[in-house]
PDB file of C-alpha atoms in Angstrom:
ATOM      1  CA  MET A  29      -1.475  12.888 -21.800  1.00  0.00           C
ATOM      2  CA  GLY A  30      -3.127  10.208 -23.927  1.00  0.00           C
ATOM      3  CA  TYR A  31      -1.869   7.623 -21.471  1.00  0.00           C
ATOM      4  CA  GLY A  32      -2.979   9.345 -18.290  1.00  0.00           C
ATOM      5  CA  ILE A  33      -5.040   7.636 -15.591  1.00  0.00           C
ATOM      6  CA  ARG A  34      -7.726   8.859 -13.227  1.00  0.00           C
ATOM      7  CA  MET A  35      -8.296   7.121  -9.903  1.00  0.00           C
ATOM      8  CA  ARG A  36     -10.395   7.613  -6.799  1.00  0.00           C
ATOM      9  CA  VAL A  37      -8.668   7.288  -3.425  1.00  0.00           C
ATOM     10  CA  TRP A  38     -10.398   7.375  -0.056  1.00  0.00           C
ATOM     11  CA  GLY A  39      -9.977   6.345   3.568  1.00  0.00           C
ATOM     12  CA  ASP A  40     -11.105   6.904   7.152  1.00  0.00           C
ATOM     13  CA  PHE A  41      -7.949   8.720   8.256  1.00  0.00           C
ATOM     14  CA  ALA A  42      -4.921  10.402   6.670  1.00  0.00           C
ATOM     15  CA  CYS A  43      -1.876  12.317   7.860  1.00  0.00           C
ATOM     16  CA  PHE A  44       0.371  14.145   5.396  1.00  0.00           C
ATOM     17  CA  THR A  45       2.869  15.440   7.928  1.00  0.00           C
ATOM     18  CA  ARG A  46       4.199  18.971   7.740  1.00  0.00           C
ATOM     19  CA  PRO A  47       8.035  18.798   7.931  1.00  0.00           C
ATOM     20  CA  GLU A  48       8.256  21.968  10.040  1.00  0.00           C
ATOM     21  CA  MET A  49       6.539  20.157  12.939  1.00  0.00           C
ATOM     22  CA  LYS A  50       9.461  18.416  14.624  1.00  0.00           C
ATOM     23  CA  VAL A  51       7.915  16.451  17.491  1.00  0.00           C
ATOM     24  CA  GLU A  52       4.184  15.910  17.059  1.00  0.00           C
ATOM     25  CA  ARG A  53       2.560  15.246  13.694  1.00  0.00           C
ATOM     26  CA  VAL A  54       0.347  17.879  12.071  1.00  0.00           C
ATOM     27  CA  SER A  55      -1.172  17.111   8.680  1.00  0.00           C
ATOM     28  CA  TYR A  56      -1.417  19.343   5.643  1.00  0.00           C
ATOM     29  CA  ASP A  57      -4.980  20.215   4.636  1.00  0.00           C
ATOM     30  CA  VAL A  58      -4.860  17.951   1.578  1.00  0.00           C
ATOM     31  CA  ILE A  59      -2.798  15.139   0.115  1.00  0.00           C
ATOM     32  CA  THR A  60       0.649  16.117  -1.168  1.00  0.00           C
ATOM     33  CA  PRO A  61       1.815  15.259  -4.702  1.00  0.00           C
ATOM     34  CA  SER A  62       4.551  13.030  -3.263  1.00  0.00           C
ATOM     35  CA  ALA A  63       1.963  11.049  -1.256  1.00  0.00           C
ATOM     36  CA  ALA A  64      -0.187  10.716  -4.380  1.00  0.00           C
ATOM     37  CA  ARG A  65       2.850   9.487  -6.298  1.00  0.00           C
ATOM     38  CA  GLY A  66       3.524   6.941  -3.551  1.00  0.00           C
ATOM     39  CA  ILE A  67       0.004   5.541  -3.953  1.00  0.00           C
ATOM     40  CA  LEU A  68       0.529   5.197  -7.705  1.00  0.00           C
ATOM     41  CA  GLU A  69       3.893   3.496  -7.198  1.00  0.00           C
ATOM     42  CA  SER A  70       2.337   0.999  -4.790  1.00  0.00           C
ATOM     43  CA  ILE A  71       0.073  -0.106  -7.649  1.00  0.00           C
ATOM     44  CA  HIS A  72       2.691  -0.220 -10.414  1.00  0.00           C
ATOM     45  CA  TRP A  73       6.280   0.961 -10.537  1.00  0.00           C
ATOM     46  CA  LYS A  74       9.416  -0.011 -12.423  1.00  0.00           C
ATOM     47  CA  PRO A  75      12.772   1.765 -12.811  1.00  0.00           C
ATOM     48  CA  ALA A  76      11.717   2.366 -16.419  1.00  0.00           C
ATOM     49  CA  ILE A  77       8.881   4.762 -15.496  1.00  0.00           C
ATOM     50  CA  ARG A  78       8.344   7.831 -13.325  1.00  0.00           C
ATOM     51  CA  TRP A  79       4.887   8.912 -12.197  1.00  0.00           C
ATOM     52  CA  VAL A  80       3.861  12.562 -12.603  1.00  0.00           C
ATOM     53  CA  VAL A  81       0.780  13.860 -10.767  1.00  0.00           C
ATOM     54  CA  ASP A  82      -1.202  16.326 -12.887  1.00  0.00           C
ATOM     55  CA  LYS A  83      -4.286  17.194 -10.846  1.00  0.00           C
ATOM     56  CA  ILE A  84      -5.800  16.455  -7.435  1.00  0.00           C
ATOM     57  CA  THR A  85      -9.503  16.960  -6.728  1.00  0.00           C
ATOM     58  CA  VAL A  86     -10.610  17.225  -3.102  1.00  0.00           C
ATOM     59  CA  VAL A  87     -14.053  15.598  -3.016  1.00  0.00           C
ATOM     60  CA  LYS A  88     -15.016  15.625   0.658  1.00  0.00           C
ATOM     61  CA  PRO A  89     -14.783  18.534   3.148  1.00  0.00           C
ATOM     62  CA  ILE A  90     -11.486  18.944   5.001  1.00  0.00           C
ATOM     63  CA  LYS A  91     -11.962  17.782   8.596  1.00  0.00           C
ATOM     64  CA  PHE A  92      -9.298  17.495  11.292  1.00  0.00           C
ATOM     65  CA  ASP A  93      -9.198  15.310  14.384  1.00  0.00           C
ATOM     66  CA  ASN A  94      -6.720  14.751  17.223  1.00  0.00           C
ATOM     67  CA  ILE A  95      -5.459  11.418  18.496  1.00  0.00           C
ATOM     68  CA  ARG A  96      -2.617  10.213  20.690  1.00  0.00           C
ATOM     69  CA  ARG A  97      -0.542   7.224  19.685  1.00  0.00           C
ATOM     70  CA  ASN A  98       2.681   5.453  20.553  1.00  0.00           C
ATOM     71  CA  GLU A  99       5.811   6.256  18.550  1.00  0.00           C
ATOM     72  CA  VAL A 100       9.526   5.637  19.014  1.00  0.00           C
ATOM     73  CA  LYS A 101      11.450   8.683  20.248  1.00  0.00           C
ATOM     74  CA  ASP A 102      14.888   7.790  18.852  1.00  0.00           C
ATOM     75  CA  LYS A 103      16.312   7.104  15.412  1.00  0.00           C
ATOM     76  CA  MET A 104      18.683   4.225  14.804  1.00  0.00           C
ATOM     77  CA  SER A 105      21.996   5.592  13.565  1.00  0.00           C
ATOM     78  CA  VAL A 106      24.127   2.848  12.065  1.00  0.00           C
ATOM     79  CA  SER A 107      27.589   3.317  10.572  1.00  0.00           C
ATOM     80  CA  ALA A 108      29.554   0.942   8.360  1.00  0.00           C
ATOM     81  CA  SER A 109      31.938   0.167  11.237  1.00  0.00           C
ATOM     82  CA  MET A 110      29.024  -0.745  13.524  1.00  0.00           C
ATOM     83  CA  ILE A 111      27.614  -3.105  10.898  1.00  0.00           C
ATOM     84  CA  GLU A 112      31.000  -4.748  10.355  1.00  0.00           C
ATOM     85  CA  LYS A 113      31.519  -5.177  14.092  1.00  0.00           C
ATOM     86  CA  ALA A 114      28.049  -6.684  14.553  1.00  0.00           C
ATOM     87  CA  MET A 115      28.632  -9.122  11.685  1.00  0.00           C
ATOM     88  CA  ASN A 116      31.992 -10.215  13.115  1.00  0.00           C
ATOM     89  CA  GLU A 117      30.503 -10.733  16.572  1.00  0.00           C
ATOM     90  CA  GLY A 118      27.309 -12.361  15.263  1.00  0.00           C
ATOM     91  CA  LYS A 119      25.067  -9.759  16.899  1.00  0.00           C
ATOM     92  CA  ALA A 120      21.885  -8.102  15.626  1.00  0.00           C
ATOM     93  CA  ILE A 121      21.405  -4.347  15.262  1.00  0.00           C
ATOM     94  CA  TYR A 122      17.955  -3.183  16.267  1.00  0.00           C
ATOM     95  CA  LEU A 123      15.983  -0.496  18.058  1.00  0.00           C
ATOM     96  CA  ASP A 124      13.924  -1.733  21.018  1.00  0.00           C
ATOM     97  CA  SER A 125      10.530  -0.049  20.717  1.00  0.00           C
ATOM     98  CA  ASN A 126       9.687  -0.925  24.328  1.00  0.00           C
ATOM     99  CA  ASP A 127      12.591   1.148  25.624  1.00  0.00           C
ATOM    100  CA  ASN A 128      12.064   3.997  23.165  1.00  0.00           C
ATOM    101  CA  ARG A 129       8.307   4.397  23.250  1.00  0.00           C
ATOM    102  CA  ALA A 130       6.726   7.827  23.592  1.00  0.00           C
ATOM    103  CA  GLN A 131       3.112   8.927  23.367  1.00  0.00           C
ATOM    104  CA  ARG A 132       2.609  11.834  21.004  1.00  0.00           C
ATOM    105  CA  ALA A 133      -0.335  13.783  19.655  1.00  0.00           C
ATOM    106  CA  THR A 134      -1.298  13.717  15.979  1.00  0.00           C
ATOM    107  CA  MET A 135      -3.556  16.182  14.186  1.00  0.00           C
ATOM    108  CA  LEU A 136      -4.885  14.165  11.265  1.00  0.00           C
ATOM    109  CA  LEU A 137      -7.541  14.273   8.567  1.00  0.00           C
ATOM    110  CA  LYS A 138     -10.631  12.103   8.660  1.00  0.00           C
ATOM    111  CA  ASN A 139     -13.018  10.811   5.998  1.00  0.00           C
ATOM    112  CA  VAL A 140     -10.884  11.886   3.043  1.00  0.00           C
ATOM    113  CA  GLU A 141     -11.538  11.313  -0.648  1.00  0.00           C
ATOM    114  CA  TYR A 142      -9.481  12.455  -3.619  1.00  0.00           C
ATOM    115  CA  ILE A 143      -9.426  12.067  -7.384  1.00  0.00           C
ATOM    116  CA  ILE A 144      -5.852  11.754  -8.624  1.00  0.00           C
ATOM    117  CA  GLU A 145      -5.074  12.397 -12.285  1.00  0.00           C
ATOM    118  CA  ALA A 146      -1.585  11.410 -13.374  1.00  0.00           C
ATOM    119  CA  HIS A 147       0.581  10.065 -16.161  1.00  0.00           C
ATOM    120  CA  PHE A 148       3.991   8.432 -16.313  1.00  0.00           C
ATOM    121  CA  GLU A 149       7.116   9.122 -18.305  1.00  0.00           C
ATOM    122  CA  LEU A 150       9.787   6.694 -19.455  1.00  0.00           C
ATOM    123  CA  THR A 151      13.161   7.189 -17.758  1.00  0.00           C
ATOM    124  CA  GLU A 152      16.697   6.652 -18.979  1.00  0.00           C
ATOM    125  CA  LYS A 153      16.548   3.169 -17.445  1.00  0.00           C
ATOM    126  CA  ALA A 154      13.857   2.040 -19.893  1.00  0.00           C
ATOM    127  CA  GLY A 155      14.864  -0.882 -22.080  1.00  0.00           C
ATOM    128  CA  GLU A 156      13.857  -1.870 -25.582  1.00  0.00           C
ATOM    129  CA  THR A 157      10.799  -3.763 -24.300  1.00  0.00           C
ATOM    130  CA  ASP A 158       9.665  -0.915 -22.048  1.00  0.00           C
ATOM    131  CA  THR A 159       7.007   0.911 -24.040  1.00  0.00           C
ATOM    132  CA  VAL A 160       4.372   3.371 -22.862  1.00  0.00           C
ATOM    133  CA  GLU A 161       1.608   1.075 -24.131  1.00  0.00           C
ATOM    134  CA  LYS A 162       2.981  -1.882 -22.169  1.00  0.00           C
ATOM    135  CA  HIS A 163       3.095  -0.111 -18.812  1.00  0.00           C
ATOM    136  CA  TYR A 164      -0.207   1.673 -19.424  1.00  0.00           C
ATOM    137  CA  ASN A 165      -1.984  -1.657 -19.976  1.00  0.00           C
ATOM    138  CA  ILE A 166      -0.403  -3.079 -16.802  1.00  0.00           C
ATOM    139  CA  VAL A 167      -1.664  -0.099 -14.778  1.00  0.00           C
ATOM    140  CA  LEU A 168      -5.184  -0.400 -16.212  1.00  0.00           C
ATOM    141  CA  ARG A 169      -5.341  -4.110 -15.495  1.00  0.00           C
ATOM    142  CA  ARG A 170      -4.174  -3.665 -11.916  1.00  0.00           C
ATOM    143  CA  LEU A 171      -6.573  -0.803 -11.212  1.00  0.00           C
ATOM    144  CA  ARG A 172      -9.555  -2.626 -12.668  1.00  0.00           C
ATOM    145  CA  LYS A 173      -8.821  -5.703 -10.539  1.00  0.00           C
ATOM    146  CA  GLY A 174      -7.926  -3.727  -7.399  1.00  0.00           C
ATOM    147  CA  GLN A 175      -4.397  -5.141  -7.414  1.00  0.00           C
ATOM    148  CA  CYS A 176      -1.331  -3.517  -5.898  1.00  0.00           C
ATOM    149  CA  PHE A 177       2.308  -4.396  -5.257  1.00  0.00           C
ATOM    150  CA  SER A 178       2.086  -3.098  -1.678  1.00  0.00           C
ATOM    151  CA  ARG A 179      -0.854  -1.726   0.273  1.00  0.00           C
ATOM    152  CA  PRO A 180      -1.196   2.017  -0.486  1.00  0.00           C
ATOM    153  CA  TYR A 181      -1.585   4.349   2.449  1.00  0.00           C
ATOM    154  CA  LEU A 182      -2.566   7.944   3.167  1.00  0.00           C
ATOM    155  CA  GLY A 183       0.568   9.515   4.575  1.00  0.00           C
ATOM    156  CA  CYS A 184       1.204   6.982   7.364  1.00  0.00           C
ATOM    157  CA  ARG A 185       1.265   3.211   6.907  1.00  0.00           C
ATOM    158  CA  GLU A 186      -1.442   2.619   9.493  1.00  0.00           C
ATOM    159  CA  PHE A 187      -3.880   4.722   7.435  1.00  0.00           C
ATOM    160  CA  SER A 188      -4.521   2.383   4.520  1.00  0.00           C
ATOM    161  CA  ALA A 189      -6.076   3.732   1.323  1.00  0.00           C
ATOM    162  CA  ASN A 190      -8.883   2.324  -0.798  1.00  0.00           C
ATOM    163  CA  PHE A 191      -8.637   2.926  -4.531  1.00  0.00           C
ATOM    164  CA  GLU A 192     -10.467   2.365  -7.794  1.00  0.00           C
ATOM    165  CA  ILE A 193     -10.130   3.511 -11.365  1.00  0.00           C
ATOM    166  CA  VAL A 194     -12.386   6.270 -12.746  1.00  0.00           C
ATOM    167  CA  GLU A 195     -12.843   5.504 -16.440  1.00  0.00           C
ATOM    168  CA  GLU A 196     -15.959   7.436 -17.379  1.00  0.00           C
ATOM    169  CA  GLU A 197     -15.484  11.053 -18.440  1.00  0.00           C
ATOM    170  CA  ARG A 198     -17.590  12.897 -15.908  1.00  0.00           C
ATOM    171  CA  LYS A 199     -17.170  15.970 -13.749  1.00  0.00           C
ATOM    172  CA  ILE A 200     -16.347  15.193 -10.152  1.00  0.00           C
ATOM    173  CA  ASP A 201     -18.638  16.903  -7.647  1.00  0.00           C
ATOM    174  CA  SER A 202     -16.384  18.495  -5.055  1.00  0.00           C
ATOM    175  CA  HIS A 203     -17.493  19.958  -1.731  1.00  0.00           C
ATOM    176  CA  TYR A 204     -15.547  23.106  -2.652  1.00  0.00           C
ATOM    177  CA  GLN A 205     -17.428  24.273  -5.731  1.00  0.00           C
ATOM    178  CA  SER A 206     -17.235  28.020  -6.478  1.00  0.00           C
ATOM    179  CA  THR A 207     -14.410  28.530  -3.973  1.00  0.00           C
ATOM    180  CA  GLU A 208     -10.735  29.388  -4.214  1.00  0.00           C
ATOM    181  CA  ILE A 209      -8.417  28.510  -1.319  1.00  0.00           C
ATOM    182  CA  ASP A 210      -4.717  29.301  -1.000  1.00  0.00           C
ATOM    183  CA  LEU A 211      -3.226  26.235   0.702  1.00  0.00           C
ATOM    184  CA  GLY A 212       0.104  27.894   1.504  1.00  0.00           C
ATOM    185  CA  TRP A 213       3.495  26.325   0.994  1.00  0.00           C
ATOM    186  CA  MET A 214       3.374  22.544   0.694  1.00  0.00           C
ATOM    187  CA  LEU A 215       5.845  19.759   0.058  1.00  0.00           C
ATOM    188  CA  TRP A 216       5.801  18.830  -3.636  1.00  0.00           C
ATOM    189  CA  ASP A 217       8.340  16.005  -3.596  1.00  0.00           C
ATOM    190  CA  ILE A 218      11.841  14.987  -2.521  1.00  0.00           C
ATOM    191  CA  ASP A 219      14.707  14.861  -5.004  1.00  0.00           C
ATOM    192  CA  PHE A 220      16.631  11.767  -3.916  1.00  0.00           C
ATOM    193  CA  ASP A 221      19.267  12.374  -6.606  1.00  0.00           C
ATOM    194  CA  ARG A 222      20.253  15.687  -4.970  1.00  0.00           C
ATOM    195  CA  ASN A 223      20.916  14.669  -1.351  1.00  0.00           C
ATOM    196  CA  CYS A 224      17.185  14.241  -0.595  1.00  0.00           C
ATOM    197  CA  LYS A 225      16.428  17.893  -1.288  1.00  0.00           C
ATOM    198  CA  SER A 226      12.869  18.879  -0.403  1.00  0.00           C
ATOM    199  CA  ILE A 227      10.948  20.713  -3.134  1.00  0.00           C
ATOM    200  CA  PHE A 228       8.035  22.956  -2.129  1.00  0.00           C
ATOM    201  CA  TYR A 229       5.282  24.674  -4.089  1.00  0.00           C
ATOM    202  CA  ARG A 230       2.278  26.883  -3.302  1.00  0.00           C
ATOM    203  CA  PRO A 231      -0.946  25.295  -4.563  1.00  0.00           C
ATOM    204  CA  LYS A 232      -4.341  26.926  -4.925  1.00  0.00           C
ATOM    205  CA  MET A 233      -7.526  24.896  -4.780  1.00  0.00           C
ATOM    206  CA  VAL A 234     -10.028  26.272  -7.297  1.00  0.00           C
ATOM    207  CA  ASN A 235     -13.474  24.634  -7.291  1.00  0.00           C
ATOM    208  CA  GLY A 236     -11.944  21.746  -5.376  1.00  0.00           C
ATOM    209  CA  GLU A 237      -9.220  21.140  -7.992  1.00  0.00           C
ATOM    210  CA  ILE A 238      -5.469  21.551  -7.527  1.00  0.00           C
ATOM    211  CA  GLU A 239      -3.364  21.836 -10.677  1.00  0.00           C
ATOM    212  CA  VAL A 240      -0.007  20.241  -9.874  1.00  0.00           C
ATOM    213  CA  PRO A 241       3.033  21.567 -11.804  1.00  0.00           C
ATOM    214  CA  ASN A 242       5.714  19.214 -13.090  1.00  0.00           C
ATOM    215  CA  LEU A 243       8.800  20.570 -11.313  1.00  0.00           C
ATOM    216  CA  TRP A 244      11.055  17.763 -12.569  1.00  0.00           C
ATOM    217  CA  ARG A 245      11.391  19.617 -15.865  1.00  0.00           C
TER     218      ARG A 245
END
């Protein structure tokens, strides 16, 4: 944990969609570890490293809001034969959003702020030049300059996230001091090496802090 990082993430809106809601989006109460990992990967990621989220602190009170927005109602299913046929005929494969548009409700979070504490581990794809010190210095430089590979977002791409590094060792003042909340079952991450298997865990928020287990081990 000597090479861990601590960063502040905030935004106007967020939606960490519950997978059991099939049609209209309903957000979890707080950010999921997989969403936090996605934010970290948007700042720095290589096949040589894997991010592990250690702790999430919920700074601001949890507030929900409802909106309606346009989404597509169909998924594009493309097979290898369809791709080959389109290439032979010189045609494009696409989904027309104008013909597949549907207005759906979304229950989202507003005015969110989190402190994410995480570290990374070297993977089997790490080469001789891939050292922990090298990648740690890259992450620090990017965070200090506000740089990212792609714009991080809070659950949905339209809800962009602001971020900054937290370098000073200080206690974060959470809205949920002296409270303990059982957040129920929540998506931890998706194992893409095992047919995209969803992994769930049951977090508890104690004094605004959520200790995230490392279930990869």
